mmCIF file of C-alpha atoms in Angstrom:
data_model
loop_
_atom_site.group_PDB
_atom_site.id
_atom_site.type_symbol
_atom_site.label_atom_id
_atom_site.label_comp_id
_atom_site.label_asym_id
_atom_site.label_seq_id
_atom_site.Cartn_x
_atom_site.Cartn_y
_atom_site.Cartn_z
ATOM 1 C CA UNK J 3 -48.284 -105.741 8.516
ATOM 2 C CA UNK J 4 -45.350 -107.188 6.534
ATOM 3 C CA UNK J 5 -42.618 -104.338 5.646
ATOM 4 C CA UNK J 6 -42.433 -105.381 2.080
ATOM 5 C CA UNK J 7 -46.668 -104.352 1.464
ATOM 6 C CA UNK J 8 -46.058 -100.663 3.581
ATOM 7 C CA UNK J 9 -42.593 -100.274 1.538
ATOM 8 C CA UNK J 10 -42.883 -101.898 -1.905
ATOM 9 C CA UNK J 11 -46.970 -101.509 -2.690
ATOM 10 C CA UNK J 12 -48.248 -98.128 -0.793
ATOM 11 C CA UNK J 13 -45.580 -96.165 -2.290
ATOM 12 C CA UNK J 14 -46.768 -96.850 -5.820
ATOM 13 C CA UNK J 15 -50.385 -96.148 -4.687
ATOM 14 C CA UNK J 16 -49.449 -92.972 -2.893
ATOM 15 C CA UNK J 17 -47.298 -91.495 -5.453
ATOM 16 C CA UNK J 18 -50.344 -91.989 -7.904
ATOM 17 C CA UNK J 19 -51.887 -89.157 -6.135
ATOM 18 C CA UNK J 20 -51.091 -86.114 -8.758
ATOM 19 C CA UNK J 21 -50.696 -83.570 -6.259
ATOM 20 C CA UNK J 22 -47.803 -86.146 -3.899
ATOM 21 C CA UNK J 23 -45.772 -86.100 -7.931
ATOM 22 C CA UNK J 24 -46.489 -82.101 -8.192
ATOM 23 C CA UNK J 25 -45.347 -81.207 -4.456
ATOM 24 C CA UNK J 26 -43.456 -83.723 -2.915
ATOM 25 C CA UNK J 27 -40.008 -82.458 -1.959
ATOM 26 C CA UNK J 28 -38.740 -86.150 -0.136
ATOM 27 C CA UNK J 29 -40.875 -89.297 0.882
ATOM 28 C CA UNK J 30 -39.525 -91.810 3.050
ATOM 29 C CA UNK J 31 -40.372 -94.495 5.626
ATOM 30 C CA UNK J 32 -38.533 -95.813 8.769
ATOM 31 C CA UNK J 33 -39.378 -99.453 9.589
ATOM 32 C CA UNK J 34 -38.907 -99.968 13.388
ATOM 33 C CA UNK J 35 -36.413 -102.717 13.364
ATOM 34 C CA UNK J 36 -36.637 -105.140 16.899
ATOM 35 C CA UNK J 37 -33.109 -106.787 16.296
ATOM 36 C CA UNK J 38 -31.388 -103.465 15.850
ATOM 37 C CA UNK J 39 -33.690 -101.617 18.654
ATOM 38 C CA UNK J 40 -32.392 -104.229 21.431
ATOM 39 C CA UNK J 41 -29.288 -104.182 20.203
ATOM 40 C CA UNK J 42 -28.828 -100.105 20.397
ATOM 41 C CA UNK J 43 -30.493 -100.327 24.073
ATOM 42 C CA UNK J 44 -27.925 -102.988 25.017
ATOM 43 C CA UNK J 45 -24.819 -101.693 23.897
ATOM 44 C CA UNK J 46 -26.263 -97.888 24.474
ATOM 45 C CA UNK J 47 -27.217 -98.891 27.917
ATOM 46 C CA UNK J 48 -30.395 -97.051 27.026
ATOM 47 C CA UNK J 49 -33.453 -97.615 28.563
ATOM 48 C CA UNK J 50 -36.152 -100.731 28.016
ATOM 49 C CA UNK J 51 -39.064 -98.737 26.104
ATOM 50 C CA UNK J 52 -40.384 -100.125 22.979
ATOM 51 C CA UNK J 53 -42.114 -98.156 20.402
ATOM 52 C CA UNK J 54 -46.115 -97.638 20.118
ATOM 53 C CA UNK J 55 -45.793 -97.611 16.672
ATOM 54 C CA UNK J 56 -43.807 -99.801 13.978
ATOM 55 C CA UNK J 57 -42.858 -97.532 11.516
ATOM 56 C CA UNK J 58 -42.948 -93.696 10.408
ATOM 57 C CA UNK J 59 -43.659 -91.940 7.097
ATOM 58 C CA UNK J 60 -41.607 -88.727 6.505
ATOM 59 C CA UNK J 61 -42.842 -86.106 4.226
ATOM 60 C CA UNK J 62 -41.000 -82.806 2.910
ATOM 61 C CA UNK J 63 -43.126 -79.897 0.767
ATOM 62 C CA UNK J 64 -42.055 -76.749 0.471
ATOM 63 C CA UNK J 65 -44.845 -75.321 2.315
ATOM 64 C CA UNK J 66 -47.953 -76.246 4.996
ATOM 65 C CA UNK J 67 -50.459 -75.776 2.341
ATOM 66 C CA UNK J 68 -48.524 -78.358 0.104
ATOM 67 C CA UNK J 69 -49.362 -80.782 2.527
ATOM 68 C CA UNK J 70 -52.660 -80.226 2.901
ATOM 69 C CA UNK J 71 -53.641 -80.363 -0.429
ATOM 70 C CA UNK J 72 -51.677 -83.702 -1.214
ATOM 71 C CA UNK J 73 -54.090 -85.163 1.716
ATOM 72 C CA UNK J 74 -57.353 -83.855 0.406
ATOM 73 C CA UNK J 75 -56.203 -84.598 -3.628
ATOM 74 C CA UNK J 76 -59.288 -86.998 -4.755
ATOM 75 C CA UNK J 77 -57.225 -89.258 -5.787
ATOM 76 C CA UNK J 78 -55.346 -89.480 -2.127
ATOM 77 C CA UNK J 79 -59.360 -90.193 -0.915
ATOM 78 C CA UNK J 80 -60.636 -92.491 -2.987
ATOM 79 C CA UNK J 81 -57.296 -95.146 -3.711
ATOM 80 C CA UNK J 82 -54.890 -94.240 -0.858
ATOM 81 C CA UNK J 83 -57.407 -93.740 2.140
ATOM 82 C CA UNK J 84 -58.365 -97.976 1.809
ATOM 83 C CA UNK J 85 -55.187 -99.003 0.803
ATOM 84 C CA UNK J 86 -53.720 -97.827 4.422
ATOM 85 C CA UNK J 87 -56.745 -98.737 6.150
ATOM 86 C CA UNK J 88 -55.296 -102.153 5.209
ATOM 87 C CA UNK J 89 -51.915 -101.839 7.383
ATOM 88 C CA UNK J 90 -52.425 -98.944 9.513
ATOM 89 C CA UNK J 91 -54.906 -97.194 12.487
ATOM 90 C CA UNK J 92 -56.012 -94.222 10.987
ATOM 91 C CA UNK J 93 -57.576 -93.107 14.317
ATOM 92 C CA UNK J 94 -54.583 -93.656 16.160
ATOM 93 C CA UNK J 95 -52.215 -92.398 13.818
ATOM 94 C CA UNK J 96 -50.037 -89.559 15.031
ATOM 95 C CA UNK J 97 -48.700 -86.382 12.675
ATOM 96 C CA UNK J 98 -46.311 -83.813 13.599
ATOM 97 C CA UNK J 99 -44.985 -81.183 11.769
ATOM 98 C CA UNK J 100 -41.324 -79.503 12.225
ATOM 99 C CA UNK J 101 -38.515 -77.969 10.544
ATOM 100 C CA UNK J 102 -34.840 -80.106 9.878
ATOM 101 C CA UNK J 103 -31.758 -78.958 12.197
ATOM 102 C CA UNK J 104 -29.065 -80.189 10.549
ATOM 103 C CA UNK J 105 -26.057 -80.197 12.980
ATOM 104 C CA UNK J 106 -23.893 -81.944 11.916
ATOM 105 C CA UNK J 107 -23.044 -83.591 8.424
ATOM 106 C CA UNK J 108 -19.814 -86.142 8.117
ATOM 107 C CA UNK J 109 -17.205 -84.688 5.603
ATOM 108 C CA UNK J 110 -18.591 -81.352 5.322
#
């Protein structure tokens, strides 16, 4: 799936849903790049393993049940459900859910 539908179309869907405008703290998505992936493992010496997956959506609320109800919002069913069944695996999609560690920040 071309980076430009995942990043410049499925945003505007998603962020239709009322709830993802109400609770959303932070939205973003990581596009695995190749270029930049062989070039880390090269000069990293790190080893040859390519990811299973070609990008990740990140997604901050304040608290679990935020989440939940941004993925069970009607809207979220009935207009973002097909548009990622378009790009993505649904079945095979993975979710995890953790807390930030910040450890260290530049300047600060």
């Amino acid at each position: 799936m071309p980076v430009r539908i995942t990043s410049n179309s499925h945003p505007q869907i998603f962020l239709s849903t009322p709830s993802a405008r109400q609770l959303l703290l932070k939205y973003s998505q990581y596009h695995i790049s190749a270029p930049l992936t062989t070039a880390l493992r090269t000069g990293a010496h790190a080893l040859n393993v390519e990811p299973e997956f070609s990008g990740a959506a990140e997604f901050w609320v304040e608290k679990l049940e935020d989440f939940g109800a941004i993925f069970t919002d009607p809207v979220y069913l009935k207009d973002v459900i097909p548009d990622e069944e378009s790009f993505l695996k649904r079945s095979e999609s993975v979710m995890f859910v953790g807390e930030e560690q910040v450890k260290f920040v530049a300047g600060r």
